[in-house]
CSV table of C-alpha atoms in Angstrom, one decimal:
chain,number,residue,atom,x,y,z
A,221,MET,CA,113.7,-43.7,-153.4
A,222,GLU,CA,110.6,-42.0,-152.3
A,223,GLU,CA,108.0,-44.3,-150.8
A,224,LYS,CA,104.7,-44.4,-152.6
A,225,SER,CA,101.4,-43.5,-150.9
A,226,PHE,CA,98.6,-46.1,-150.5
A,227,GLU,CA,96.7,-44.2,-153.2
A,228,GLU,CA,99.6,-44.4,-155.6
A,229,GLU,CA,100.2,-48.0,-154.9
A,230,HIS,CA,96.5,-48.9,-155.2
A,231,PRO,CA,94.7,-47.1,-158.0
A,232,ASN,CA,91.5,-49.0,-157.2
A,233,LYS,CA,91.6,-47.9,-153.6
A,234,ALA,CA,88.7,-48.5,-151.3
A,235,PHE,CA,87.9,-47.6,-147.8
A,236,GLY,CA,85.8,-49.3,-145.2
A,237,TRP,CA,85.6,-50.8,-141.7
A,238,ALA,CA,87.0,-54.3,-141.0
A,239,ALA,CA,87.3,-56.8,-138.2
A,240,ARG,CA,90.9,-57.9,-137.7
A,241,ASP,CA,90.4,-60.9,-135.3
A,242,PRO,CA,87.6,-62.9,-133.6
A,243,SER,CA,87.0,-60.1,-131.1
A,244,GLY,CA,84.8,-58.8,-133.9
A,245,VAL,CA,85.7,-55.1,-133.2
A,246,LEU,CA,85.6,-53.1,-136.4
A,247,SER,CA,87.9,-50.2,-137.3
A,248,PRO,CA,88.9,-48.2,-140.5
A,249,PHE,CA,90.6,-50.2,-143.2
A,250,LYS,CA,92.1,-49.3,-146.6
A,251,PHE,CA,92.1,-52.0,-149.3
A,252,SER,CA,91.8,-52.4,-153.1
A,253,ARG,CA,88.8,-53.3,-155.3
A,254,ARG,CA,89.5,-54.9,-158.6
A,255,SER,CA,89.3,-52.9,-161.8
A,256,THR,CA,86.0,-52.8,-163.5
A,257,GLY,CA,85.9,-55.9,-165.8
A,258,GLU,CA,83.9,-56.1,-169.0
A,259,LYS,CA,80.9,-57.7,-167.2
A,260,ASP,CA,81.3,-55.7,-164.0
A,261,VAL,CA,79.2,-53.0,-162.4
A,262,ARG,CA,81.0,-50.5,-160.1
A,263,PHE,CA,78.9,-48.5,-157.7
A,264,LYS,CA,79.2,-46.0,-154.9
A,265,VAL,CA,77.9,-47.6,-151.8
A,266,LEU,CA,75.2,-45.4,-150.1
A,267,PHE,CA,73.7,-47.7,-147.5
A,268,CYS,CA,74.4,-51.2,-146.1
A,269,GLY,CA,72.3,-53.2,-143.7
A,270,ILE,CA,73.7,-55.0,-140.7
A,271,CYS,CA,72.7,-58.7,-140.8
A,272,HIS,CA,73.0,-61.0,-137.8
A,273,SER,CA,75.4,-63.0,-140.1
A,274,ASP,CA,77.8,-60.0,-140.0
A,275,LEU,CA,78.0,-60.4,-136.2
A,276,HIS,CA,78.6,-64.2,-136.5
A,277,MET,CA,81.3,-63.7,-139.2
A,278,ALA,CA,83.1,-60.8,-137.5
A,279,LYS,CA,83.6,-63.1,-134.5
A,280,ASN,CA,84.3,-66.2,-136.6
A,281,GLU,CA,81.5,-68.1,-134.8
A,282,TRP,CA,80.9,-70.3,-137.8
A,283,GLY,CA,84.6,-71.0,-138.3
A,284,ILE,CA,84.9,-69.7,-141.9
A,285,SER,CA,86.0,-66.1,-141.4
A,286,THR,CA,89.1,-64.7,-143.1
A,287,TYR,CA,90.7,-61.6,-141.6
A,288,PRO,CA,90.8,-58.7,-142.3
A,289,LEU,CA,87.0,-59.0,-142.8
A,290,VAL,CA,84.8,-56.2,-144.2
A,291,PRO,CA,81.2,-57.3,-143.5
A,292,GLY,CA,78.0,-56.3,-145.3
A,293,HIS,CA,75.8,-58.1,-147.8
A,294,GLU,CA,72.8,-55.8,-147.9
A,295,ILE,CA,74.5,-53.3,-150.1
A,296,VAL,CA,72.8,-50.5,-152.1
A,297,GLY,CA,74.1,-47.6,-154.1
A,298,GLN,CA,74.4,-45.8,-157.4
A,299,VAL,CA,76.3,-47.1,-160.5
A,300,THR,CA,79.4,-45.1,-161.4
A,301,GLU,CA,80.9,-47.3,-164.1
A,302,VAL,CA,79.9,-50.4,-166.2
A,303,GLY,CA,82.0,-52.8,-168.2
A,304,SER,CA,81.9,-52.9,-172.0
A,305,LYS,CA,79.7,-56.0,-172.1
A,306,VAL,CA,77.3,-55.1,-169.3
A,307,GLU,CA,73.8,-55.2,-170.7
A,308,ARG,CA,71.3,-54.6,-167.8
A,309,PHE,CA,72.8,-51.5,-166.1
A,310,LYS,CA,73.9,-48.0,-166.8
A,311,VAL,CA,75.7,-45.2,-164.9
A,312,GLY,CA,73.3,-43.6,-162.5
A,313,ASP,CA,71.1,-46.7,-161.9
A,314,LYS,CA,70.2,-47.5,-158.3
A,315,VAL,CA,71.4,-51.1,-157.6
A,316,GLY,CA,72.1,-53.6,-154.9
A,317,VAL,CA,74.2,-56.6,-154.1
A,318,GLY,CA,73.1,-59.2,-151.6
A,319,CYS,CA,74.8,-62.4,-150.2
A,320,LEU,CA,76.4,-63.6,-153.4
A,321,VAL,CA,79.0,-62.3,-155.9
A,322,GLY,CA,79.8,-65.5,-157.8
A,323,SER,CA,78.9,-69.1,-158.7
A,324,CYS,CA,80.0,-71.7,-161.3
A,325,HIS,CA,77.2,-71.0,-163.8
A,326,SER,CA,77.2,-74.6,-165.0
A,327,CYS,CA,75.9,-76.9,-162.2
A,328,ASP,CA,72.2,-78.0,-161.8
A,329,SER,CA,71.6,-75.3,-159.2
A,330,CYS,CA,72.9,-72.5,-161.4
A,331,SER,CA,71.0,-73.9,-164.4
A,332,SER,CA,67.8,-73.7,-162.3
A,333,ASN,CA,68.5,-70.1,-161.3
A,334,LEU,CA,69.5,-71.3,-157.8
A,335,GLU,CA,73.0,-69.8,-157.6
A,336,ASN,CA,72.5,-69.7,-153.8
A,337,TYR,CA,72.8,-73.5,-153.7
A,338,CYS,CA,75.8,-73.7,-156.1
A,339,PRO,CA,78.7,-75.8,-154.5
A,340,GLU,CA,81.0,-73.1,-155.8
A,341,MET,CA,78.9,-70.1,-154.6
A,342,ILE,CA,81.1,-67.1,-153.7
A,343,LEU,CA,79.9,-65.1,-150.7
A,344,THR,CA,80.0,-61.3,-150.9
A,345,TYR,CA,82.6,-61.1,-148.1
A,346,SER,CA,85.3,-63.3,-146.5
A,347,ALA,CA,85.4,-65.7,-149.5
A,348,LYS,CA,87.9,-66.4,-152.2
A,349,TYR,CA,87.0,-64.9,-155.6
A,350,ASN,CA,87.7,-66.3,-159.0
A,351,ASP,CA,91.0,-64.4,-159.2
A,352,GLY,CA,92.2,-65.7,-155.9
A,353,THR,CA,91.5,-62.5,-154.0
A,354,ILE,CA,89.4,-62.3,-150.8
A,355,THR,CA,86.0,-60.7,-151.2
A,356,TYR,CA,85.1,-57.6,-149.1
A,357,GLY,CA,81.6,-56.5,-148.2
A,358,GLY,CA,79.5,-53.4,-148.1
A,359,TYR,CA,80.8,-51.6,-145.0
A,360,SER,CA,82.9,-49.7,-147.6
A,361,ASP,CA,82.7,-46.8,-150.0
A,362,ILE,CA,82.7,-48.7,-153.4
A,363,MET,CA,81.6,-52.1,-154.7
A,364,VAL,CA,82.4,-54.0,-157.8
A,365,ALA,CA,80.4,-57.0,-158.9
A,366,ASP,CA,79.6,-59.1,-161.9
A,367,GLU,CA,76.3,-57.8,-163.3
A,368,HIS,CA,74.7,-61.3,-162.9
A,369,PHE,CA,74.9,-60.7,-159.1
A,370,VAL,CA,73.6,-57.2,-159.2
A,371,VAL,CA,69.9,-56.3,-158.8
A,372,LEU,CA,68.1,-53.1,-160.0
A,373,ILE,CA,66.4,-51.2,-157.3
A,374,PRO,CA,63.1,-49.6,-158.5
A,375,GLU,CA,62.9,-45.9,-158.2
A,376,ASN,CA,60.0,-45.9,-155.7
A,377,LEU,CA,61.9,-47.9,-153.1
A,378,PRO,CA,63.9,-45.8,-150.6
A,379,LEU,CA,67.5,-47.1,-150.7
A,380,ASP,CA,68.0,-47.2,-147.0
A,381,ALA,CA,64.9,-49.3,-146.2
A,382,ALA,CA,65.4,-51.5,-149.3
A,383,ALA,CA,68.9,-52.6,-148.3
A,384,PRO,CA,67.8,-55.3,-145.8
A,385,LEU,CA,65.6,-56.9,-148.4
A,386,LEU,CA,68.7,-58.1,-150.2
A,387,CYS,CA,69.2,-60.7,-147.4
A,388,ALA,CA,66.3,-60.6,-144.9
A,389,GLY,CA,63.8,-60.0,-147.7
A,390,ILE,CA,64.8,-62.8,-150.1
A,391,THR,CA,65.4,-65.2,-147.1
A,392,VAL,CA,61.7,-65.2,-146.3
A,393,TYR,CA,60.2,-64.5,-149.7
A,394,SER,CA,61.8,-67.5,-151.3
A,395,PRO,CA,60.3,-70.2,-149.0
A,396,LEU,CA,56.9,-68.5,-149.2
A,397,ARG,CA,57.0,-69.0,-153.0
A,398,PHE,CA,58.8,-72.3,-153.2
A,399,PHE,CA,56.6,-74.1,-150.6
A,400,ASP,CA,53.4,-72.7,-152.1
A,401,LEU,CA,52.7,-70.7,-148.9
A,402,ASP,CA,51.8,-67.7,-151.0
A,403,LYS,CA,48.1,-68.5,-151.9
A,404,PRO,CA,45.4,-66.2,-150.6
A,405,GLY,CA,43.5,-67.6,-147.7
A,406,MET,CA,46.3,-69.8,-146.5
A,407,HIS,CA,47.4,-69.6,-142.8
A,408,VAL,CA,51.1,-69.1,-142.2
A,409,GLY,CA,52.9,-68.8,-138.9
A,410,VAL,CA,56.0,-66.6,-138.6
A,411,VAL,CA,58.3,-67.4,-135.6
A,412,GLY,CA,60.3,-64.5,-134.3
A,413,LEU,CA,59.6,-60.8,-134.9
A,414,GLY,CA,63.1,-59.5,-135.7
A,415,GLY,CA,64.9,-58.5,-138.9
A,416,LEU,CA,63.7,-61.5,-140.8
A,417,GLY,CA,60.3,-62.0,-139.1
A,418,HIS,CA,58.9,-58.5,-139.6
A,419,VAL,CA,59.5,-58.6,-143.4
A,420,ALA,CA,58.1,-62.1,-143.5
A,421,VAL,CA,54.9,-60.7,-142.1
A,422,LYS,CA,54.8,-57.9,-144.7
A,423,PHE,CA,55.5,-60.2,-147.7
A,424,ALA,CA,52.9,-62.8,-146.5
A,425,LYS,CA,50.2,-60.2,-146.0
A,426,ALA,CA,50.9,-58.7,-149.4
A,427,MET,CA,50.4,-62.2,-150.9
A,428,GLY,CA,47.0,-62.4,-149.3
A,429,VAL,CA,47.9,-64.9,-146.6
A,430,LYS,CA,46.5,-65.1,-143.0
A,431,VAL,CA,49.5,-64.5,-140.7
A,432,THR,CA,50.0,-65.5,-137.1
A,433,VAL,CA,53.1,-64.3,-135.4
A,434,ILE,CA,54.6,-66.7,-132.8
A,435,SER,CA,56.9,-65.2,-130.3
A,436,THR,CA,58.3,-65.7,-126.8
A,437,SER,CA,57.6,-62.0,-126.0
A,438,PRO,CA,54.0,-61.0,-125.2
A,439,SER,CA,55.1,-57.3,-125.4
A,440,LYS,CA,55.4,-57.7,-129.2
A,441,LYS,CA,51.7,-58.4,-129.7
A,442,GLN,CA,50.5,-54.9,-130.4
A,443,GLU,CA,53.5,-54.3,-132.7
A,444,ALA,CA,52.7,-57.4,-134.7
A,445,LEU,CA,48.9,-56.8,-135.0
A,446,ASP,CA,48.7,-53.0,-135.2
A,447,HIS,CA,51.9,-52.0,-137.0
A,448,LEU,CA,52.8,-55.0,-139.1
A,449,GLY,CA,49.2,-56.1,-139.8
A,450,ALA,CA,49.4,-59.7,-138.6
A,451,ASP,CA,46.0,-61.4,-138.1
A,452,SER,CA,46.8,-63.1,-134.8
A,453,PHE,CA,49.6,-63.5,-132.2
A,454,LEU,CA,50.7,-66.6,-130.2
A,455,VAL,CA,52.9,-66.5,-127.2
A,456,SER,CA,54.9,-69.7,-127.6
A,457,ARG,CA,55.1,-70.2,-123.8
A,458,ASP,CA,51.3,-70.0,-123.5
A,459,GLN,CA,50.4,-73.7,-123.5
A,460,ASP,CA,46.6,-73.0,-123.7
A,461,GLY,CA,47.1,-70.7,-126.7
A,462,MET,CA,49.4,-73.1,-128.4
A,463,GLN,CA,47.1,-76.0,-127.8
A,464,ALA,CA,44.2,-74.1,-129.3
A,465,ALA,CA,46.2,-73.5,-132.5
A,466,VAL,CA,47.2,-77.1,-133.0
A,467,GLY,CA,46.7,-78.3,-136.6
A,468,THR,CA,45.7,-74.8,-137.9
A,469,MET,CA,48.6,-73.7,-140.1
A,470,ASP,CA,49.5,-74.6,-143.7
A,471,GLY,CA,53.1,-73.6,-143.1
A,472,ILE,CA,55.5,-71.9,-140.7
A,473,ILE,CA,58.5,-69.7,-141.4
A,474,ASP,CA,60.9,-70.0,-138.4
A,475,THR,CA,63.3,-67.1,-138.4
A,476,VAL,CA,64.8,-67.6,-134.9
A,477,SER,CA,68.6,-68.0,-134.8
A,478,ALA,CA,68.7,-69.0,-131.1
A,479,THR,CA,68.5,-72.6,-130.0
A,480,HIS,CA,64.8,-73.5,-129.4
A,481,SER,CA,62.3,-76.3,-129.5
A,482,ILE,CA,60.6,-77.0,-132.8
A,483,SER,CA,58.3,-79.8,-131.6
A,484,PRO,CA,55.5,-77.4,-130.5
A,485,LEU,CA,55.8,-75.7,-133.9
A,486,ILE,CA,55.3,-79.0,-135.8
A,487,GLY,CA,52.2,-79.5,-133.7
A,488,LEU,CA,50.7,-76.3,-135.1
A,489,LEU,CA,50.9,-77.6,-138.7
A,490,LYS,CA,48.0,-79.1,-140.6
A,491,THR,CA,48.4,-82.5,-142.2
A,492,ARG,CA,51.1,-82.1,-144.9
A,493,GLY,CA,52.1,-78.8,-143.4
A,494,LYS,CA,55.6,-77.4,-143.8
A,495,LEU,CA,58.0,-76.0,-141.2
A,496,VAL,CA,60.8,-74.0,-142.9
A,497,LEU,CA,63.8,-73.0,-140.9
A,498,VAL,CA,65.6,-69.9,-142.1
A,499,GLY,CA,67.3,-68.9,-138.9
A,500,ALA,CA,70.7,-70.4,-138.2
A,501,PRO,CA,71.1,-71.7,-134.6
A,502,VAL,CA,74.7,-72.6,-133.9
A,503,LYS,CA,73.7,-75.7,-131.9
A,504,PRO,CA,71.7,-78.6,-133.4
A,505,LEU,CA,68.0,-78.6,-132.8
A,506,GLU,CA,66.2,-81.7,-131.5
A,507,LEU,CA,63.7,-83.3,-133.9
A,508,SER,CA,61.2,-86.0,-133.0
A,509,VAL,CA,60.3,-88.0,-136.2
A,510,PHE,CA,57.0,-89.5,-135.0
A,511,PRO,CA,54.9,-86.3,-135.4
A,512,LEU,CA,56.3,-86.0,-138.9
A,513,ILE,CA,55.3,-89.5,-139.9
A,514,MET,CA,51.8,-89.3,-138.3
A,515,GLY,CA,51.0,-86.0,-140.0
A,516,GLY,CA,52.9,-86.3,-143.2
A,517,LYS,CA,54.7,-83.1,-142.2
A,518,ILE,CA,57.8,-81.5,-143.6
A,519,VAL,CA,60.7,-79.8,-141.9
A,520,SER,CA,63.0,-78.0,-144.3
A,521,GLY,CA,65.6,-75.3,-144.6
A,522,SER,CA,65.9,-72.4,-147.0
A,523,GLY,CA,68.8,-70.2,-147.7
A,524,ILE,CA,68.4,-66.7,-149.4
A,525,GLY,CA,67.5,-67.1,-153.1
A,526,GLY,CA,68.8,-67.1,-156.6
A,527,MET,CA,69.4,-63.9,-158.6
A,528,LYS,CA,66.3,-64.2,-160.7
A,529,GLU,CA,64.1,-64.6,-157.7
A,530,THR,CA,66.0,-61.8,-155.8
A,531,GLN,CA,65.1,-59.4,-158.6
A,532,GLU,CA,61.5,-60.7,-158.5
A,533,MET,CA,61.4,-60.1,-154.8
A,534,ILE,CA,62.6,-56.5,-155.1
A,535,ASP,CA,60.1,-55.8,-157.8
A,536,PHE,CA,57.3,-57.4,-155.7
A,537,ALA,CA,58.4,-55.2,-152.8
A,538,ALA,CA,58.3,-52.1,-155.0
A,539,ARG,CA,54.8,-52.9,-156.3
A,540,ASN,CA,53.5,-53.5,-152.7
A,541,ASN,CA,55.5,-50.8,-150.9
A,542,ILE,CA,57.3,-53.3,-148.8
A,543,THR,CA,60.4,-52.0,-147.0
A,544,ALA,CA,62.2,-53.0,-143.8
A,545,ASP,CA,61.7,-51.1,-140.6
A,546,ILE,CA,65.1,-49.6,-139.9
A,547,GLU,CA,67.3,-47.5,-137.6
A,548,VAL,CA,69.9,-45.6,-139.7
A,549,ILE,CA,73.2,-45.2,-138.1
A,550,SER,CA,76.6,-43.6,-138.8
A,551,MET,CA,79.6,-45.7,-139.7
A,552,ASP,CA,81.4,-44.9,-136.4
A,553,TYR,CA,78.4,-46.3,-134.4
A,554,VAL,CA,78.8,-49.8,-135.9
A,555,ASN,CA,80.5,-51.4,-132.9
A,556,THR,CA,77.8,-50.1,-130.6
A,557,ALA,CA,75.2,-51.4,-133.1
A,558,MET,CA,76.8,-54.8,-133.0
A,559,GLU,CA,76.5,-54.9,-129.2
A,560,ARG,CA,72.9,-53.9,-129.4
A,561,LEU,CA,72.2,-56.4,-132.1
A,562,LEU,CA,73.6,-59.2,-129.9
A,563,LYS,CA,71.0,-58.1,-127.2
A,564,GLY,CA,68.2,-57.9,-129.7
A,565,ASP,CA,68.0,-54.1,-129.2
A,566,VAL,CA,67.0,-53.0,-132.6
A,567,ARG,CA,63.7,-52.4,-134.4
A,568,TYR,CA,64.2,-54.2,-136.7
A,569,ARG,CA,67.4,-53.6,-138.8
A,570,PHE,CA,70.4,-51.4,-138.5
A,571,VAL,CA,71.4,-49.7,-141.7
A,572,ILE,CA,74.7,-47.8,-142.1
A,573,ASP,CA,74.5,-44.5,-143.9
A,574,ILE,CA,77.7,-45.2,-145.8
A,575,GLY,CA,77.4,-42.3,-148.3
A,576,ASN,CA,77.2,-39.6,-145.7
A,577,THR,CA,79.2,-40.9,-142.7
A,578,LEU,CA,82.1,-43.1,-143.9
A,579,LYS,CA,85.0,-40.8,-143.4
A,580,ILE,CA,88.2,-41.5,-145.4
């Protein structure tokens, strides 16, 4: 009996790049997407951003990876098929999928449009989907997702530079809104000027907020002030500068994923000020409680955002011409890009040109 080809065995064939083990090295990988269900949107992937999470997951540094692992949760493309009960999308629409592809739809978080905090949240890749299959991300040629977890990309946003907003953008937009750090005239600090930090500056400035970038790198001062439009710049190792800024900030968005001291940041806050951690250091951070008590200060975390807010963020970005600063790369450059990302050698987000460079 003649052996069937992969294409014959898998009518919903897909092609991408996957990590097979904790070395994190990616290579070409054939797999299957599910058929387009009645509430599903299928789209051709055109671009996918590389998030620092992709690097952690490819190497199983958080201990939750399932191999083979196709990374990518900053996915944009064009709709090719919609299910019979899809209401919000049509063939030809420009769309995106971020960090989530499923949730329970019935818990308190889901009822409050906070699917990102659902206990049964399903990640876009390396998670178990409702049908028992493993989810695969956007380093691939096609994507299928329930329409609830798809966002419409406005026509005026370039797809390549909009892709990182689906993770980096919502990660900083959500805490600015939730913690009321979006009021004109407020003073907000942004710690770290990387993939998250640079879009945090852009969103905060568009909201009318005074922004101070806080960085360990004096060399980033001109970039922060002249290119991104920050109002001031603090070198976190400059004790005199940090002391002069004590008690001046309404809130701080800390985007740093490396282990670092947060006590000096707490000192920069006004009474009732808020320090929001959105980076994800692997090792625990040290926290002294006394400064919190004496100043009524808050230290909190924030993780991406719900689907309603993600669409709101994309629409806000379109109205205010906010995009990520990107370096577009080919699919076969991805392993080199991961090495450079590990060293912080990117300004500020790698985006893979899937549509033109993923060779089947």
